[in-house]
GROMACS .gro file of C-alpha atoms in nm:
model
  273
    1MET     CA    1  20.416  14.238  -9.440
    2PRO     CA    2  20.045  14.269  -9.352
    3VAL     CA    3  19.853  14.564  -9.486
    4LEU     CA    4  19.709  14.782  -9.209
    5MET     CA    5  19.364  14.924  -9.280
    6TYR     CA    6  19.151  15.140  -9.056
    7ASN     CA    7  18.838  14.989  -8.903
    8LEU     CA    8  18.850  14.671  -9.110
    9PRO     CA    9  18.859  14.314  -8.982
   10GLU     CA   10  19.183  14.120  -9.010
   11ILE     CA   11  19.175  13.876  -9.300
   12THR     CA   12  19.335  13.565  -9.151
   13GLU     CA   13  19.335  13.342  -9.459
   14PRO     CA   14  19.656  13.338  -9.667
   15VAL     CA   15  19.656  13.497 -10.012
   16GLU     CA   16  19.707  13.160 -10.181
   17LYS     CA   17  19.393  13.017 -10.023
   18LEU     CA   18  19.183  13.320 -10.118
   19GLU     CA   19  19.309  13.306 -10.478
   20ARG     CA   20  19.217  12.937 -10.491
   21LEU     CA   21  18.868  13.008 -10.353
   22VAL     CA   22  18.809  13.285 -10.608
   23ARG     CA   23  18.929  13.061 -10.890
   24LYS     CA   24  18.719  12.756 -10.797
   25GLU     CA   25  18.397  12.915 -10.674
   26LYS     CA   26  18.110  12.864 -10.922
   27ASP     CA   27  17.855  13.092 -10.755
   28ALA     CA   28  17.918  13.447 -10.881
   29GLN     CA   29  17.790  13.613 -10.563
   30ILE     CA   30  18.008  13.405 -10.330
   31GLN     CA   31  18.302  13.447 -10.567
   32ARG     CA   32  18.264  13.824 -10.542
   33ARG     CA   33  18.281  13.802 -10.163
   34PHE     CA   34  18.599  13.594 -10.177
   35HIS     CA   35  18.742  13.845 -10.423
   36MET     CA   36  18.664  14.124 -10.175
   37LEU     CA   37  18.865  13.943  -9.906
   38LEU     CA   38  19.152  13.896 -10.151
   39LEU     CA   39  19.153  14.266 -10.245
   40LEU     CA   40  19.166  14.369  -9.880
   41LYS     CA   41  19.425  14.107  -9.793
   42THR     CA   42  19.666  14.209 -10.070
   43GLY     CA   43  19.606  14.581 -10.020
   44GLU     CA   44  19.470  14.640 -10.370
   45ALA     CA   45  19.173  14.788 -10.185
   46LYS     CA   46  19.234  14.969  -9.859
   47SER     CA   47  18.876  15.050  -9.765
   48ARG     CA   48  18.519  14.932  -9.806
   49SER     CA   49  18.462  15.197 -10.072
   50GLY     CA   50  18.773  15.092 -10.259
   51ALA     CA   51  18.668  14.728 -10.267
   52ALA     CA   52  18.315  14.831 -10.371
   53ARG     CA   53  18.446  15.039 -10.662
   54TYR     CA   54  18.665  14.756 -10.782
   55LEU     CA   55  18.384  14.499 -10.766
   56GLY     CA   56  18.114  14.730 -10.904
   57VAL     CA   57  17.888  14.703 -10.598
   58HIS     CA   58  17.768  14.942 -10.328
   59ARG     CA   59  17.988  14.993 -10.024
   60HIS     CA   60  17.698  14.885  -9.803
   61SER     CA   61  17.714  14.543  -9.969
   62VAL     CA   62  18.082  14.520  -9.885
   63ALA     CA   63  18.010  14.630  -9.527
   64GLY     CA   64  17.746  14.356  -9.494
   65TRP     CA   65  17.984  14.091  -9.627
   66LEU     CA   66  18.256  14.201  -9.385
   67SER     CA   67  18.006  14.181  -9.097
   68LEU     CA   68  17.935  13.821  -9.192
   69TYR     CA   69  18.308  13.753  -9.206
   70GLU     CA   70  18.358  13.900  -8.858
   71GLU     CA   71  18.076  13.681  -8.724
   72GLY     CA   72  18.194  13.348  -8.858
   73GLY     CA   73  18.492  13.379  -9.086
   74ILE     CA   74  18.518  13.230  -9.432
   75GLU     CA   75  18.234  12.982  -9.366
   76LYS     CA   76  17.988  13.250  -9.259
   77ILE     CA   77  18.052  13.463  -9.566
   78GLN     CA   78  17.918  13.181  -9.782
   79GLU     CA   79  17.566  13.283  -9.692
   80VAL     CA   80  17.392  13.041  -9.928
   81GLU     CA   81  17.417  12.695  -9.779
   82ASP     CA   82  17.431  12.404 -10.021
   83PRO     CA   83  17.369  12.621 -10.333
   84GLY     CA   84  17.353  12.319 -10.560
   85ARG     CA   85  17.035  12.217 -10.379
   86ASN     CA   86  16.889  12.536 -10.232
   87ILE     CA   87  16.918  12.767 -10.534
   88PRO     CA   88  16.733  12.533 -10.773
   89LEU     CA   89  16.472  12.468 -10.504
   90GLY     CA   90  16.432  12.842 -10.451
   91ILE     CA   91  16.390  12.910 -10.824
   92LEU     CA   92  16.145  12.624 -10.880
   93GLY     CA   93  15.957  12.710 -10.561
   94SER     CA   94  15.920  13.077 -10.661
   95LEU     CA   95  15.793  12.975 -11.005
   96ALA     CA   96  15.538  12.740 -10.849
   97PHE     CA   97  15.424  13.008 -10.603
   98THR     CA   98  15.384  13.280 -10.868
   99THR     CA   99  15.194  13.038 -11.093
  100VAL     CA  100  14.947  12.959 -10.815
  101LEU     CA  101  14.922  13.330 -10.726
  102TYR     CA  102  14.848  13.433 -11.086
  103VAL     CA  103  14.585  13.162 -11.124
  104ALA     CA  104  14.422  13.276 -10.796
  105ILE     CA  105  14.420  13.641 -10.912
  106VAL     CA  106  14.257  13.546 -11.244
  107ALA     CA  107  13.999  13.337 -11.058
  108VAL     CA  108  13.912  13.635 -10.837
  109LEU     CA  109  13.891  13.871 -11.136
  110VAL     CA  110  13.654  13.638 -11.318
  111GLY     CA  111  13.451  13.578 -11.004
  112VAL     CA  112  13.385  13.941 -10.912
  113THR     CA  113  13.307  14.074 -11.261
  114ASP     CA  114  13.021  14.021 -11.503
  115PRO     CA  115  13.067  13.736 -11.752
  116GLY     CA  116  13.285  13.846 -12.043
  117SER     CA  117  13.365  14.190 -11.901
  118VAL     CA  118  13.738  14.120 -11.864
  119ALA     CA  119  13.770  13.926 -12.189
  120GLY     CA  120  13.996  14.124 -12.421
  121SER     CA  121  14.037  14.406 -12.166
  122LEU     CA  122  14.381  14.564 -12.130
  123THR     CA  123  14.297  14.666 -11.771
  124PRO     CA  124  14.121  14.365 -11.610
  125VAL     CA  125  14.233  14.458 -11.257
  126ALA     CA  126  14.080  14.805 -11.295
  127VAL     CA  127  13.758  14.647 -11.424
  128ALA     CA  128  13.742  14.421 -11.118
  129ALA     CA  129  13.823  14.710 -10.885
  130GLU     CA  130  13.543  14.921 -11.034
  131ALA     CA  131  13.298  14.632 -10.998
  132THR     CA  132  13.376  14.591 -10.627
  133LEU     CA  133  13.491  14.931 -10.498
  134GLY     CA  134  13.360  15.174 -10.756
  135ARG     CA  135  13.555  15.479 -10.870
  136ALA     CA  136  13.776  15.473 -10.560
  137GLY     CA  137  13.893  15.123 -10.651
  138VAL     CA  138  13.995  15.235 -10.999
  139VAL     CA  139  14.193  15.529 -10.857
  140ALA     CA  140  14.366  15.297 -10.609
  141VAL     CA  141  14.462  15.055 -10.888
  142ILE     CA  142  14.596  15.341 -11.103
  143LEU     CA  143  14.810  15.475 -10.819
  144ALA     CA  144  14.942  15.126 -10.740
  145ALA     CA  145  15.022  15.071 -11.109
  146ILE     CA  146  15.212  15.403 -11.130
  147LEU     CA  147  15.419  15.320 -10.822
  148ALA     CA  148  15.490  14.970 -10.950
  149LEU     CA  149  15.588  15.110 -11.291
  150VAL     CA  150  15.832  15.360 -11.140
  151SER     CA  151  15.988  15.091 -10.921
  152THR     CA  152  16.012  14.844 -11.209
  153ALA     CA  153  16.157  15.106 -11.445
  154ASN     CA  154  16.424  15.201 -11.190
  155ALA     CA  155  16.516  14.837 -11.131
  156GLY     CA  156  16.512  14.772 -11.507
  157ILE     CA  157  16.751  15.058 -11.586
  158LEU     CA  158  16.993  14.957 -11.310
  159SER     CA  159  16.987  14.588 -11.401
  160SER     CA  160  17.009  14.653 -11.777
  161SER     CA  161  17.315  14.868 -11.723
  162ARG     CA  162  17.497  14.561 -11.590
  163TYR     CA  163  17.514  14.418 -11.943
  164PRO     CA  164  17.738  14.690 -12.094
  165PHE     CA  165  17.923  14.716 -11.761
  166ALA     CA  166  18.009  14.343 -11.760
  167MET     CA  167  18.093  14.345 -12.133
  168SER     CA  168  18.332  14.634 -12.073
  169ARG     CA  169  18.498  14.447 -11.786
  170ASP     CA  170  18.545  14.151 -12.024
  171LYS     CA  171  18.689  14.385 -12.291
  172LEU     CA  172  18.392  14.329 -12.522
  173ALA     CA  173  18.282  14.694 -12.505
  174PRO     CA  174  18.458  15.032 -12.462
  175PRO     CA  175  18.639  15.064 -12.125
  176SER     CA  176  18.446  15.381 -12.041
  177LEU     CA  177  18.134  15.172 -11.979
  178SER     CA  178  18.298  15.006 -11.677
  179THR     CA  179  18.402  15.335 -11.518
  180VAL     CA  180  18.265  15.360 -11.164
  181SER     CA  181  18.184  15.703 -11.021
  182GLU     CA  182  18.390  15.786 -10.713
  183ARG     CA  183  18.103  15.993 -10.576
  184PHE     CA  184  17.810  15.758 -10.640
  185GLU     CA  185  18.009  15.431 -10.660
  186THR     CA  186  17.799  15.319 -10.957
  187PRO     CA  187  17.879  15.268 -11.328
  188VAL     CA  188  17.742  15.609 -11.427
  189THR     CA  189  17.834  15.587 -11.798
  190SER     CA  190  17.667  15.249 -11.837
  191ILE     CA  191  17.352  15.363 -11.652
  192THR     CA  192  17.338  15.687 -11.853
  193LEU     CA  193  17.367  15.500 -12.183
  194THR     CA  194  17.094  15.255 -12.083
  195GLY     CA  195  16.864  15.533 -11.966
  196ALA     CA  196  16.921  15.732 -12.287
  197VAL     CA  197  16.833  15.432 -12.505
  198LEU     CA  198  16.515  15.374 -12.304
  199LEU     CA  199  16.416  15.740 -12.333
  200LEU     CA  200  16.460  15.726 -12.711
  201LEU     CA  201  16.244  15.414 -12.729
  202ILE     CA  202  15.973  15.576 -12.516
  203ALA     CA  203  15.982  15.895 -12.726
  204PHE     CA  204  15.969  15.737 -13.072
  205VAL     CA  205  15.826  15.385 -13.035
  206PRO     CA  206  15.459  15.312 -12.949
  207ILE     CA  207  15.406  15.171 -12.600
  208LEU     CA  208  15.252  14.845 -12.726
  209ASP     CA  209  15.553  14.788 -12.950
  210ILE     CA  210  15.788  14.851 -12.657
  211ALA     CA  211  15.597  14.592 -12.454
  212LYS     CA  212  15.627  14.343 -12.741
  213LEU     CA  213  15.999  14.410 -12.776
  214ALA     CA  214  16.055  14.362 -12.403
  215SER     CA  215  15.860  14.036 -12.402
  216ALA     CA  216  16.041  13.914 -12.713
  217PHE     CA  217  16.377  13.993 -12.555
  218GLN     CA  218  16.292  13.791 -12.243
  219ILE     CA  219  16.174  13.495 -12.451
  220MET     CA  220  16.489  13.515 -12.663
  221VAL     CA  221  16.706  13.517 -12.350
  222PHE     CA  222  16.529  13.209 -12.212
  223ALA     CA  223  16.571  13.026 -12.544
  224LEU     CA  224  16.941  13.116 -12.562
  225ILE     CA  225  16.996  13.001 -12.203
  226ASN     CA  226  16.875  12.656 -12.305
  227VAL     CA  227  17.109  12.656 -12.605
  228ALA     CA  228  17.398  12.778 -12.389
  229LEU     CA  229  17.341  12.499 -12.136
  230ILE     CA  230  17.372  12.238 -12.411
  231ALA     CA  231  17.687  12.412 -12.538
  232PHE     CA  232  17.842  12.406 -12.191
  233ARG     CA  233  17.753  12.043 -12.129
  234GLU     CA  234  17.872  11.920 -12.468
  235GLY     CA  235  18.170  12.154 -12.510
  236SER     CA  236  18.530  12.108 -12.401
  237ALA     CA  237  18.530  12.380 -12.133
  238ALA     CA  238  18.542  12.269 -11.769
  239TYR     CA  239  18.182  12.263 -11.647
  240GLU     CA  240  18.078  12.058 -11.344
  241PRO     CA  241  17.751  12.197 -11.201
  242GLU     CA  242  17.621  12.064 -10.871
  243PHE     CA  243  17.264  12.066 -11.004
  244THR     CA  244  17.189  11.898 -11.334
  245SER     CA  245  16.864  11.954 -11.518
  246PRO     CA  246  16.631  11.653 -11.542
  247LEU     CA  247  16.541  11.518 -11.887
  248TYR     CA  248  16.857  11.663 -12.042
  249PRO     CA  249  16.882  11.750 -12.331
  250TRP     CA  250  16.513  11.716 -12.422
  251MET     CA  251  16.405  11.979 -12.169
  252GLN     CA  252  16.649  12.231 -12.318
  253ILE     CA  253  16.559  12.143 -12.678
  254PHE     CA  254  16.191  12.186 -12.594
  255GLY     CA  255  16.262  12.523 -12.427
  256ALA     CA  256  16.464  12.655 -12.721
  257ILE     CA  257  16.213  12.542 -12.985
  258THR     CA  258  15.905  12.667 -12.800
  259GLY     CA  259  16.081  13.000 -12.738
  260VAL     CA  260  16.134  13.046 -13.112
  261LEU     CA  261  15.773  12.939 -13.181
  262LEU     CA  262  15.645  13.199 -12.933
  263LEU     CA  263  15.849  13.469 -13.107
  264THR     CA  264  15.684  13.384 -13.439
  265GLN     CA  265  15.341  13.444 -13.281
  266MET     CA  266  15.426  13.796 -13.161
  267GLY     CA  267  15.427  13.965 -13.501
  268THR     CA  268  15.691  14.130 -13.716
  269THR     CA  269  15.778  14.398 -13.457
  270ALA     CA  270  15.900  14.140 -13.207
  271LEU     CA  271  16.084  13.939 -13.471
  272LEU     CA  272  16.261  14.232 -13.637
  273GLY     CA  273  16.327  14.416 -13.311
   0.00000   0.00000   0.00000
């Protein structure tokens, strides 16, 4: 008997098909959308908010996915077309663009300042702003930096909280960390824990050491991703990616080794932290 839900589109696909789509889909974002349809179809979730709480996303995300489904069905909800091609192109393209952008910014900084004035400076953008716009330029750069810092810190706390949240869902951490607030529809316990750890670091660890620890963590993650890729490719688990890295496994070996070498150049704080 179909489950009747207020103001929700009718899910026409049978449960068996949705279960098969969830099971076989490799893209985590698309898989989550299929899972949403399955939850609504079976009645495990009877509203957008209910599906959002179960999936650990905002109800507006669920509403957007359902709008796509109403427009074009199961095909439309797979918003990323040809992910095996487009996602790698998007990642490589964004890396190429940011590389060119950073080089252009450095060229401008060197061009508008006196020779050697930005060498060794911790605030080269402020130095360039003062050279071109005077005191007003420095104030503008400081305000922009504060706004960027607040935005980055907010995004960092929310994204970092996904680690304990996901580990709790996989039964690798206490179940309380995957509890989703009915009022805010967010993993409050996980976010609170992450924020508390960050506050303790800010209160008791020097800022430069925090920056080193953050950089070391990112480098370590990149190195481990390379190791994990080799483990997936050479292991017995089913793993059939649409996109395969060129120069495998030498690219991954190079990435893992250079990551470790970079860590050794960052001092004892980065290594021990």
